[in-house]
Amino acid sequence: MTTPAVLAGQPVGTRAKITGFALPPNTHQRLLEMGLTTGTECTVVRYAPLGDPLEIRVRGYHLSLRQSEAAGVHIAIVR
Amino acid sequence: MPSANTPLAATSPRLTSAARAARTVAIAGNPNSGKTTLFNALTGLRQKVGNYPGVTVEKKVGRFFGAHGDPFDLLDLPGTYSLQTRSPDEAVARDVLLGRRAETAAPDLLLCVVDAANLERNLYLVAQLAELGLPLVVALNMMDLAERNGLVTDPAALSARLGCPVVPIVASQKRGLVELKHAIVAHLDGAPPRRAPLPEPLETAARPLAEALARERVVATRFAMAEALLLLSAVDDELVAALPGALPATVEFARTQIERAGIDRLSAAVQSRYAWAAELAAATQHANDAGRATASDRLDTWLTHRLWGWVFFLGVMAVMFFTIFRVAEIPMDWIEAGQVVVSDWAASAIPAGDFRDLVVDGVIAGVGGVVIFLPQILILFFFIGLLEDTGYMARAAFIVDRLMSRVGLHGKSFVPMLSSFACAIPGIMAARTIDNTRDRLVTILVAPLVSCSARLPVYALLIALFLPAGGAWRKAGMMLALYALGLTAAFAMAWLLRRTLFKGERSLLLLEMPPYRRPSLRATALRMWERAVMFLKRAGTAILAISIVIWALSTYPKPEHSDATAAEALATSCAGRLGHAIEPVIQPLGYDWKIGVGIISSFAAREVFVGTMSIIYAVENGEEDTDSLRDRMLAETRPDGSPVYTPLVVFGLMVFYVLAMQCLPTSAVVRRETGSWKWPLFQLAYMTALAWSAAFLVYQGGRLLGFS
């Protein structure tokens, strides 16, 4: 089974499948256009030296986003 | 060629043998896809950089020739991840593609640059371009990098599935360019590619809307479907509200239909395009050794490391500042020497009189005073180009974003702020990379608070007055403190503006971290050249005009008797009278009218303050001799015999120069970049108020505390 969770604060190396969003429409669409669509898998790569933003690997490339947005990305942890 | 969906001959004009007019190819691509490299490789130096009228989007057109010498105009579109438009600036790329901008020829063919090492996400833009129904050629770039990363790509299979030519290239090594040109020429009147299938209810709702859009002539028939899809998935309703006639209602109806079918209109089209892109990528590319850490990954563990990341970042900044302030001195001395030669020549060639003064003291001195910063600006853009080319800029933004976001700025505000240490003008121009309008405006408004190099000579003079006997280290410390004050003020103002005038939606950071790459010196040189031309053009127009105005103000009206000294002449001029006129305003700061004249003349460029002071205090052989000017100023007394330049007054004046907006060329650029006089005037007002209040607090507060 999967655990309901958000992308923000996940430890480095976590593999996650995106299950949904709780973000303003504009932000939501921007994330979609960068390839973070529902059902996509991504991996937490690293956090910036001050803990924010975080860098993830998605669709074969690296993307960084802030914790505040990552907190609106619902995920299921892939084991 | 794969089979076509629809014939296109009806919509594109056939070239007759007589018409050898250039045909237009628009080049699109994701940021970091190597689009600019390809553009430069195809066009060389045959390119023009300008602006689309009314907006700040850069318009770049280049020319290349086909195998038979047939000319093509290559139109560079801004790098973008998506054609969904959210701001007027973003709308430009779309309008150009759709042939809606009157001054720009509609493209005959689209060339999409796709990063083979990042195929899936790059194919998303291809999916959107395909919806436009224009002939498309895909340049599959960075094949070498993809191979190194263990990715095996099949361009033929991709071409067959897309229904358009796909040409593998390595733009940085000019590999595959001949084949690419051939494909472009052969496909000019070719069929548009296949497009990604969309959910049935979306298609059903979009079709009648597309027909209505074509009927109302909002867009040409071939683009109507793409426009309908854009309107249906738009978040911002301004686009819809701007439509003519009953169209807003038609859009609303179609949206309701889609939602009734249980489909989220905001995400449905994006989801299907990505599903298509993922399928396409999986079918045409496979990874040999997936999961292997690339060299770039290994490098990033150090360069974004908790400790070493900062060490490296600060090291890069230190090298950059050292070069800008130390190495640039050498060519700056040359420019100064050249200016003296030109000015001497003009003085001997033109008979004495007002015209000679205009040329020598107005034009040559004024424009020269700004052009002298060219070496610094070039070095600055050299570094920025290098940092961007290597991919380090994204890491720098990644590292500092937390600090910047605290005050409501953006990781991307980093470059404009950094540039402003050399000159606010390139800094403000660099703010174009910030896509959010609020973030961009805040960055532009606070950029001139960062101490630019024009303040350097003023700081040097004032520090010499403040610490006449101080050692080099104490003076350097003072200089550093002034720079720190400017930066702090910029951050504080950004924070304040974000909480007052620019309240609202939090800014968004979505930053691609491209793999590290070897920079191309050629591309960097080209970029420096572009910036230099842009800066010199500005010096030749706005700055020239401002210099002439300031010269006239400090020359006319002339003193009645002709044997008046330069200082007396200045006192009777408009600038002198203005100095007297503002004396009541600056008296609470401890300044007399002479300082007032210096402040007013600084509006041409701040370092003019030093020259003006030299004229006022009639220092022998005028310029550059800071020591004699310092002694003369220190000896200056008020009518009651007390010194004018007490440490407290000088300290207040330093604070004033850190915070005041005294640069008309910058105001002219802000007007250009923001499109109205509203923001430059606001900037002038708030910075003047800030500078005055701070200098007032320093002077009056200091007196209360018993300083003098």
mmCIF file of C-alpha atoms in Angstrom, chain B residues 14-321:
data_model
loop_
_atom_site.group_PDB
_atom_site.id
_atom_site.type_symbol
_atom_site.label_atom_id
_atom_site.label_comp_id
_atom_site.label_asym_id
_atom_site.label_seq_id
_atom_site.Cartn_x
_atom_site.Cartn_y
_atom_site.Cartn_z
ATOM 1 C CA ARG B 14 3.705 29.588 -53.971
ATOM 2 C CA LEU B 15 7.011 31.146 -54.865
ATOM 3 C CA THR B 16 7.202 32.272 -58.435
ATOM 4 C CA SER B 17 10.584 32.386 -60.106
ATOM 5 C CA ALA B 18 10.549 36.172 -59.913
ATOM 6 C CA ALA B 19 9.872 36.278 -56.201
ATOM 7 C CA ARG B 20 13.195 35.568 -54.547
ATOM 8 C CA ALA B 21 12.057 37.261 -51.372
ATOM 9 C CA ALA B 22 13.336 35.561 -48.230
ATOM 10 C CA ARG B 23 11.025 33.042 -46.660
ATOM 11 C CA THR B 24 10.607 33.025 -42.930
ATOM 12 C CA VAL B 25 11.509 30.188 -40.606
ATOM 13 C CA ALA B 26 10.734 30.597 -36.905
ATOM 14 C CA ILE B 27 13.000 28.760 -34.490
ATOM 15 C CA ALA B 28 11.486 27.621 -31.206
ATOM 16 C CA GLY B 29 12.753 25.485 -28.387
ATOM 17 C CA ASN B 30 12.981 24.936 -24.658
ATOM 18 C CA PRO B 31 15.452 26.994 -22.657
ATOM 19 C CA ASN B 32 18.772 25.079 -22.505
ATOM 20 C CA SER B 33 17.956 23.137 -25.684
ATOM 21 C CA GLY B 34 20.793 24.840 -27.560
ATOM 22 C CA LYS B 35 18.415 27.010 -29.569
ATOM 23 C CA THR B 36 20.678 30.062 -29.447
ATOM 24 C CA THR B 37 23.716 27.970 -30.372
ATOM 25 C CA LEU B 38 21.888 26.645 -33.425
ATOM 26 C CA PHE B 39 20.638 30.105 -34.321
ATOM 27 C CA ASN B 40 24.186 31.454 -34.199
ATOM 28 C CA ALA B 41 25.598 28.467 -36.080
ATOM 29 C CA LEU B 42 23.073 28.919 -38.895
ATOM 30 C CA THR B 43 23.265 32.689 -39.200
ATOM 31 C CA GLY B 44 26.759 33.625 -38.009
ATOM 32 C CA LEU B 45 26.931 37.375 -37.587
ATOM 33 C CA ARG B 46 24.132 38.000 -40.062
ATOM 34 C CA GLN B 47 21.654 38.871 -37.336
ATOM 35 C CA LYS B 48 19.728 41.845 -36.064
ATOM 36 C CA VAL B 49 18.658 42.325 -32.479
ATOM 37 C CA GLY B 50 15.835 44.673 -31.636
ATOM 38 C CA ASN B 51 12.605 44.814 -29.737
ATOM 39 C CA TYR B 52 9.030 44.045 -30.616
ATOM 40 C CA PRO B 53 7.242 47.390 -30.474
ATOM 41 C CA GLY B 54 5.413 47.984 -27.207
ATOM 42 C CA VAL B 55 6.861 45.069 -25.277
ATOM 43 C CA THR B 56 10.245 44.149 -23.892
ATOM 44 C CA VAL B 57 10.603 40.892 -25.758
ATOM 45 C CA GLU B 58 13.801 40.827 -27.728
ATOM 46 C CA LYS B 59 13.370 40.344 -31.445
ATOM 47 C CA LYS B 60 16.233 38.555 -33.117
ATOM 48 C CA VAL B 61 16.262 37.904 -36.844
ATOM 49 C CA GLY B 62 19.108 36.250 -38.708
ATOM 50 C CA ARG B 63 19.676 35.224 -42.281
ATOM 51 C CA PHE B 64 20.919 31.963 -43.721
ATOM 52 C CA PHE B 65 21.101 30.554 -47.218
ATOM 53 C CA GLY B 66 19.925 27.251 -48.651
ATOM 54 C CA ALA B 67 22.029 25.076 -50.930
ATOM 55 C CA HIS B 68 21.086 27.159 -53.979
ATOM 56 C CA GLY B 69 21.696 30.489 -52.315
ATOM 57 C CA ASP B 70 18.042 31.068 -51.574
ATOM 58 C CA PRO B 71 17.747 33.394 -48.581
ATOM 59 C CA PHE B 72 15.858 32.584 -45.387
ATOM 60 C CA ASP B 73 14.976 34.841 -42.494
ATOM 61 C CA LEU B 74 15.418 32.956 -39.267
ATOM 62 C CA LEU B 75 13.233 34.377 -36.526
ATOM 63 C CA ASP B 76 14.394 33.563 -33.008
ATOM 64 C CA LEU B 77 11.531 33.087 -30.588
ATOM 65 C CA PRO B 78 12.084 33.394 -26.827
ATOM 66 C CA GLY B 79 13.002 30.053 -25.262
ATOM 67 C CA THR B 80 9.897 28.587 -23.714
ATOM 68 C CA TYR B 81 8.559 25.383 -22.190
ATOM 69 C CA SER B 82 5.026 25.983 -23.372
ATOM 70 C CA LEU B 83 2.948 28.134 -25.704
ATOM 71 C CA GLN B 84 0.363 28.804 -23.002
ATOM 72 C CA THR B 85 0.518 32.572 -22.546
ATOM 73 C CA ARG B 86 0.270 34.290 -19.195
ATOM 74 C CA SER B 87 1.668 37.761 -19.802
ATOM 75 C CA PRO B 88 1.670 40.234 -22.690
ATOM 76 C CA ASP B 89 5.356 39.477 -23.176
ATOM 77 C CA GLU B 90 4.738 35.759 -23.452
ATOM 78 C CA ALA B 91 1.926 36.395 -25.879
ATOM 79 C CA VAL B 92 4.412 37.844 -28.356
ATOM 80 C CA ALA B 93 5.929 34.477 -29.246
ATOM 81 C CA ARG B 94 2.490 33.095 -29.892
ATOM 82 C CA ASP B 95 1.380 36.112 -31.900
ATOM 83 C CA VAL B 96 4.493 35.844 -34.054
ATOM 84 C CA LEU B 97 3.819 32.163 -34.706
ATOM 85 C CA LEU B 98 0.242 32.913 -35.629
ATOM 86 C CA GLY B 99 1.293 35.780 -37.909
ATOM 87 C CA ARG B 100 -0.623 38.269 -35.796
ATOM 88 C CA ARG B 101 2.122 40.867 -35.468
ATOM 89 C CA ALA B 102 1.925 43.267 -38.365
ATOM 90 C CA GLU B 103 5.635 44.178 -38.369
ATOM 91 C CA THR B 104 6.815 40.570 -38.471
ATOM 92 C CA ALA B 105 6.320 38.242 -41.439
ATOM 93 C CA ALA B 106 4.303 35.127 -40.592
ATOM 94 C CA PRO B 107 6.555 32.052 -40.554
ATOM 95 C CA ASP B 108 6.398 29.596 -43.453
ATOM 96 C CA LEU B 109 7.930 26.834 -41.401
ATOM 97 C CA LEU B 110 8.701 26.087 -37.764
ATOM 98 C CA LEU B 111 12.049 24.742 -36.685
ATOM 99 C CA CYS B 112 11.920 23.179 -33.237
ATOM 100 C CA VAL B 113 15.151 22.485 -31.401
ATOM 101 C CA VAL B 114 14.858 19.402 -29.233
ATOM 102 C CA ASP B 115 17.429 18.349 -26.660
ATOM 103 C CA ALA B 116 18.005 14.643 -27.364
ATOM 104 C CA ALA B 117 19.345 14.219 -23.837
ATOM 105 C CA ASN B 118 16.036 15.487 -22.456
ATOM 106 C CA LEU B 119 13.690 14.142 -25.093
ATOM 107 C CA GLU B 120 10.444 13.582 -23.219
ATOM 108 C CA ARG B 121 10.017 17.053 -21.804
ATOM 109 C CA ASN B 122 11.210 18.725 -25.002
ATOM 110 C CA LEU B 123 8.592 16.817 -26.975
ATOM 111 C CA TYR B 124 5.901 18.648 -25.013
ATOM 112 C CA LEU B 125 6.659 21.854 -26.918
ATOM 113 C CA VAL B 126 6.730 19.851 -30.163
ATOM 114 C CA ALA B 127 3.215 18.660 -29.324
ATOM 115 C CA GLN B 128 2.049 22.253 -28.927
ATOM 116 C CA LEU B 129 3.798 23.436 -32.089
ATOM 117 C CA ALA B 130 2.238 20.543 -34.003
ATOM 118 C CA GLU B 131 -1.205 21.867 -33.080
ATOM 119 C CA LEU B 132 -0.461 25.061 -35.021
ATOM 120 C CA GLY B 133 -0.716 23.200 -38.322
ATOM 121 C CA LEU B 134 2.425 24.699 -39.866
ATOM 122 C CA PRO B 135 5.145 22.593 -41.523
ATOM 123 C CA LEU B 136 7.588 21.560 -38.806
ATOM 124 C CA VAL B 137 11.193 20.387 -38.829
ATOM 125 C CA VAL B 138 12.715 18.970 -35.648
ATOM 126 C CA ALA B 139 16.415 19.539 -35.010
ATOM 127 C CA LEU B 140 17.434 16.793 -32.614
ATOM 128 C CA ASN B 141 20.268 18.560 -30.831
ATOM 129 C CA MET B 142 22.959 17.394 -28.393
ATOM 130 C CA MET B 143 23.149 13.930 -29.881
ATOM 131 C CA ASP B 144 26.697 13.653 -28.474
ATOM 132 C CA LEU B 145 25.578 14.391 -24.925
ATOM 133 C CA ALA B 146 22.686 11.942 -25.224
ATOM 134 C CA GLU B 147 25.118 9.243 -26.372
ATOM 135 C CA ARG B 148 27.471 9.983 -23.512
ATOM 136 C CA ASN B 149 24.538 9.608 -21.133
ATOM 137 C CA GLY B 150 23.901 6.162 -22.601
ATOM 138 C CA LEU B 151 20.808 7.161 -24.574
ATOM 139 C CA VAL B 152 20.277 5.515 -27.966
ATOM 140 C CA THR B 153 17.929 7.518 -30.168
ATOM 141 C CA ASP B 154 16.281 6.566 -33.430
ATOM 142 C CA PRO B 155 15.609 9.780 -35.410
ATOM 143 C CA ALA B 156 13.988 7.883 -38.290
ATOM 144 C CA ALA B 157 11.450 6.287 -35.972
ATOM 145 C CA LEU B 158 10.745 9.656 -34.364
ATOM 146 C CA SER B 159 10.259 11.212 -37.803
ATOM 147 C CA ALA B 160 7.855 8.456 -38.854
ATOM 148 C CA ARG B 161 5.759 8.849 -35.719
ATOM 149 C CA LEU B 162 5.752 12.648 -35.755
ATOM 150 C CA GLY B 163 5.085 12.919 -39.456
ATOM 151 C CA CYS B 164 7.801 15.500 -40.021
ATOM 152 C CA PRO B 165 11.547 15.533 -40.760
ATOM 153 C CA VAL B 166 13.819 14.926 -37.741
ATOM 154 C CA VAL B 167 17.478 15.829 -38.242
ATOM 155 C CA PRO B 168 20.088 14.766 -35.667
ATOM 156 C CA ILE B 169 22.585 17.576 -35.043
ATOM 157 C CA VAL B 170 25.267 18.774 -32.651
ATOM 158 C CA ALA B 171 24.841 22.534 -32.906
ATOM 159 C CA SER B 172 27.915 23.330 -30.809
ATOM 160 C CA GLN B 173 30.121 21.442 -33.307
ATOM 161 C CA LYS B 174 28.086 22.467 -36.363
ATOM 162 C CA ARG B 175 27.360 18.818 -37.103
ATOM 163 C CA GLY B 176 24.273 18.053 -39.186
ATOM 164 C CA LEU B 177 23.652 21.650 -40.265
ATOM 165 C CA VAL B 178 23.813 20.901 -44.003
ATOM 166 C CA GLU B 179 21.272 18.110 -43.621
ATOM 167 C CA LEU B 180 19.128 20.407 -41.516
ATOM 168 C CA LYS B 181 19.122 23.132 -44.173
ATOM 169 C CA HIS B 182 18.241 20.560 -46.831
ATOM 170 C CA ALA B 183 15.338 19.312 -44.724
ATOM 171 C CA ILE B 184 14.074 22.877 -44.220
ATOM 172 C CA VAL B 185 14.188 23.690 -47.938
ATOM 173 C CA ALA B 186 12.559 20.404 -48.923
ATOM 174 C CA HIS B 187 9.810 20.695 -46.340
ATOM 175 C CA LEU B 188 8.874 24.379 -46.858
ATOM 176 C CA ASP B 189 5.530 23.550 -48.382
ATOM 177 C CA GLY B 190 5.260 20.212 -46.647
ATOM 178 C CA ALA B 191 2.425 18.898 -44.564
ATOM 179 C CA PRO B 192 2.031 19.755 -40.896
ATOM 180 C CA PRO B 193 2.947 17.006 -38.408
ATOM 181 C CA ARG B 194 0.529 14.769 -36.565
ATOM 182 C CA ARG B 195 -0.695 16.110 -33.306
ATOM 183 C CA ALA B 196 -1.202 14.501 -29.941
ATOM 184 C CA PRO B 197 -4.643 12.932 -29.517
ATOM 185 C CA LEU B 198 -6.788 14.789 -26.989
ATOM 186 C CA PRO B 199 -9.660 13.435 -24.898
ATOM 187 C CA GLU B 200 -12.771 13.125 -27.063
ATOM 188 C CA PRO B 201 -14.963 15.578 -25.059
ATOM 189 C CA LEU B 202 -12.218 18.215 -25.317
ATOM 190 C CA GLU B 203 -12.005 17.815 -29.103
ATOM 191 C CA THR B 204 -15.790 17.877 -29.400
ATOM 192 C CA ALA B 205 -16.073 21.080 -27.396
ATOM 193 C CA ALA B 206 -13.116 22.745 -29.093
ATOM 194 C CA ARG B 207 -14.297 22.190 -32.682
ATOM 195 C CA PRO B 208 -17.334 24.530 -32.716
ATOM 196 C CA LEU B 209 -15.304 27.122 -30.786
ATOM 197 C CA ALA B 210 -12.546 26.910 -33.399
ATOM 198 C CA GLU B 211 -15.124 27.449 -36.152
ATOM 199 C CA ALA B 212 -16.517 30.491 -34.340
ATOM 200 C CA LEU B 213 -13.004 31.925 -33.860
ATOM 201 C CA ALA B 214 -12.280 31.555 -37.571
ATOM 202 C CA ARG B 215 -15.646 33.061 -38.494
ATOM 203 C CA GLU B 216 -14.999 36.105 -36.307
ATOM 204 C CA ARG B 217 -11.509 36.335 -37.836
ATOM 205 C CA VAL B 218 -9.770 36.215 -34.479
ATOM 206 C CA VAL B 219 -7.234 33.870 -36.065
ATOM 207 C CA ALA B 220 -6.670 32.316 -39.477
ATOM 208 C CA THR B 221 -8.619 29.098 -40.016
ATOM 209 C CA ARG B 222 -5.544 26.869 -39.779
ATOM 210 C CA PHE B 223 -4.699 28.235 -36.307
ATOM 211 C CA ALA B 224 -8.272 28.201 -34.969
ATOM 212 C CA MET B 225 -8.065 24.794 -33.278
ATOM 213 C CA ALA B 226 -4.840 25.686 -31.450
ATOM 214 C CA GLU B 227 -6.369 28.985 -30.310
ATOM 215 C CA ALA B 228 -9.523 27.218 -29.120
ATOM 216 C CA LEU B 229 -7.475 24.785 -27.025
ATOM 217 C CA LEU B 230 -5.495 27.664 -25.538
ATOM 218 C CA LEU B 231 -8.669 29.516 -24.556
ATOM 219 C CA LEU B 232 -10.245 26.408 -23.080
ATOM 220 C CA SER B 233 -7.288 25.666 -20.819
ATOM 221 C CA ALA B 234 -6.421 29.282 -19.952
ATOM 222 C CA VAL B 235 -6.329 30.118 -16.230
ATOM 223 C CA ASP B 236 -6.439 33.843 -16.831
ATOM 224 C CA ASP B 237 -9.793 35.045 -18.135
ATOM 225 C CA GLU B 238 -8.474 38.317 -19.559
ATOM 226 C CA LEU B 239 -7.775 36.613 -22.866
ATOM 227 C CA VAL B 240 -11.364 35.418 -23.041
ATOM 228 C CA ALA B 241 -12.891 38.718 -21.977
ATOM 229 C CA ALA B 242 -10.970 40.482 -24.758
ATOM 230 C CA LEU B 243 -12.658 38.415 -27.470
ATOM 231 C CA PRO B 244 -15.144 40.160 -29.765
ATOM 232 C CA GLY B 245 -18.880 39.571 -30.048
ATOM 233 C CA ALA B 246 -20.498 36.519 -28.528
ATOM 234 C CA LEU B 247 -17.189 34.628 -28.355
ATOM 235 C CA PRO B 248 -16.744 34.902 -24.555
ATOM 236 C CA ALA B 249 -20.094 33.174 -24.159
ATOM 237 C CA THR B 250 -19.071 30.507 -26.696
ATOM 238 C CA VAL B 251 -15.904 29.829 -24.695
ATOM 239 C CA GLU B 252 -17.922 29.619 -21.489
ATOM 240 C CA PHE B 253 -20.344 27.172 -23.086
ATOM 241 C CA ALA B 254 -17.522 24.948 -24.344
ATOM 242 C CA ARG B 255 -15.886 25.004 -20.904
ATOM 243 C CA THR B 256 -19.118 23.914 -19.236
ATOM 244 C CA GLN B 257 -19.455 21.086 -21.746
ATOM 245 C CA ILE B 258 -15.968 19.835 -20.927
ATOM 246 C CA GLU B 259 -16.522 19.989 -17.203
ATOM 247 C CA ARG B 260 -19.822 18.198 -17.559
ATOM 248 C CA ALA B 261 -17.932 15.360 -19.238
ATOM 249 C CA GLY B 262 -15.911 15.089 -16.027
ATOM 250 C CA ILE B 263 -12.707 16.513 -17.458
ATOM 251 C CA ASP B 264 -10.501 19.106 -15.766
ATOM 252 C CA ARG B 265 -10.088 21.730 -18.455
ATOM 253 C CA LEU B 266 -6.906 23.133 -16.893
ATOM 254 C CA SER B 267 -4.959 19.896 -16.994
ATOM 255 C CA ALA B 268 -6.574 17.665 -19.613
ATOM 256 C CA ALA B 269 -4.695 18.939 -22.673
ATOM 257 C CA VAL B 270 -1.358 19.067 -20.826
ATOM 258 C CA GLN B 271 -1.845 15.532 -19.502
ATOM 259 C CA SER B 272 -2.601 14.122 -22.958
ATOM 260 C CA ARG B 273 0.311 15.927 -24.614
ATOM 261 C CA TYR B 274 2.699 14.578 -22.003
ATOM 262 C CA ALA B 275 1.259 11.088 -22.281
ATOM 263 C CA TRP B 276 1.894 11.313 -26.031
ATOM 264 C CA ALA B 277 5.420 12.680 -25.469
ATOM 265 C CA ALA B 278 6.236 9.893 -22.999
ATOM 266 C CA GLU B 279 5.006 7.231 -25.391
ATOM 267 C CA LEU B 280 6.944 8.769 -28.269
ATOM 268 C CA ALA B 281 10.128 9.012 -26.228
ATOM 269 C CA ALA B 282 9.818 5.452 -24.996
ATOM 270 C CA ALA B 283 9.342 4.179 -28.555
ATOM 271 C CA THR B 284 12.248 6.074 -30.116
ATOM 272 C CA GLN B 285 14.902 6.204 -27.415
ATOM 273 C CA HIS B 286 16.206 3.741 -24.888
ATOM 274 C CA ALA B 287 18.720 4.024 -22.104
ATOM 275 C CA ASN B 288 21.670 1.618 -22.059
ATOM 276 C CA ASP B 289 22.630 2.075 -18.464
ATOM 277 C CA ALA B 290 19.813 3.844 -16.690
ATOM 278 C CA GLY B 291 20.391 5.098 -13.182
ATOM 279 C CA ARG B 292 24.093 5.771 -13.688
ATOM 280 C CA ALA B 293 25.149 9.000 -12.005
ATOM 281 C CA THR B 294 26.379 11.432 -14.665
ATOM 282 C CA ALA B 295 29.462 13.590 -14.274
ATOM 283 C CA SER B 296 27.078 16.508 -13.828
ATOM 284 C CA ASP B 297 25.423 14.821 -10.846
ATOM 285 C CA ARG B 298 28.755 14.150 -9.210
ATOM 286 C CA LEU B 299 29.804 17.770 -9.737
ATOM 287 C CA ASP B 300 26.581 18.983 -8.169
ATOM 288 C CA THR B 301 27.161 17.081 -4.934
ATOM 289 C CA TRP B 302 30.080 19.494 -4.460
ATOM 290 C CA LEU B 303 28.836 22.675 -6.082
ATOM 291 C CA THR B 304 25.526 22.698 -4.208
ATOM 292 C CA HIS B 305 27.051 21.224 -1.049
ATOM 293 C CA ARG B 306 25.980 22.754 2.254
ATOM 294 C CA LEU B 307 29.458 24.188 2.841
ATOM 295 C CA TRP B 308 31.480 23.857 -0.388
ATOM 296 C CA GLY B 309 28.554 25.190 -2.395
ATOM 297 C CA TRP B 310 28.835 28.507 -0.580
ATOM 298 C CA VAL B 311 32.627 28.534 -0.764
ATOM 299 C CA PHE B 312 32.540 28.054 -4.517
ATOM 300 C CA PHE B 313 29.709 30.578 -4.976
ATOM 301 C CA LEU B 314 31.520 33.265 -2.987
ATOM 302 C CA GLY B 315 34.750 32.448 -4.815
ATOM 303 C CA VAL B 316 33.075 32.969 -8.195
ATOM 304 C CA MET B 317 31.613 36.273 -7.015
ATOM 305 C CA ALA B 318 34.994 37.412 -5.678
ATOM 306 C CA VAL B 319 36.765 36.668 -8.971
ATOM 307 C CA MET B 320 34.024 38.448 -10.859
ATOM 308 C CA PHE B 321 34.133 41.594 -8.735
#
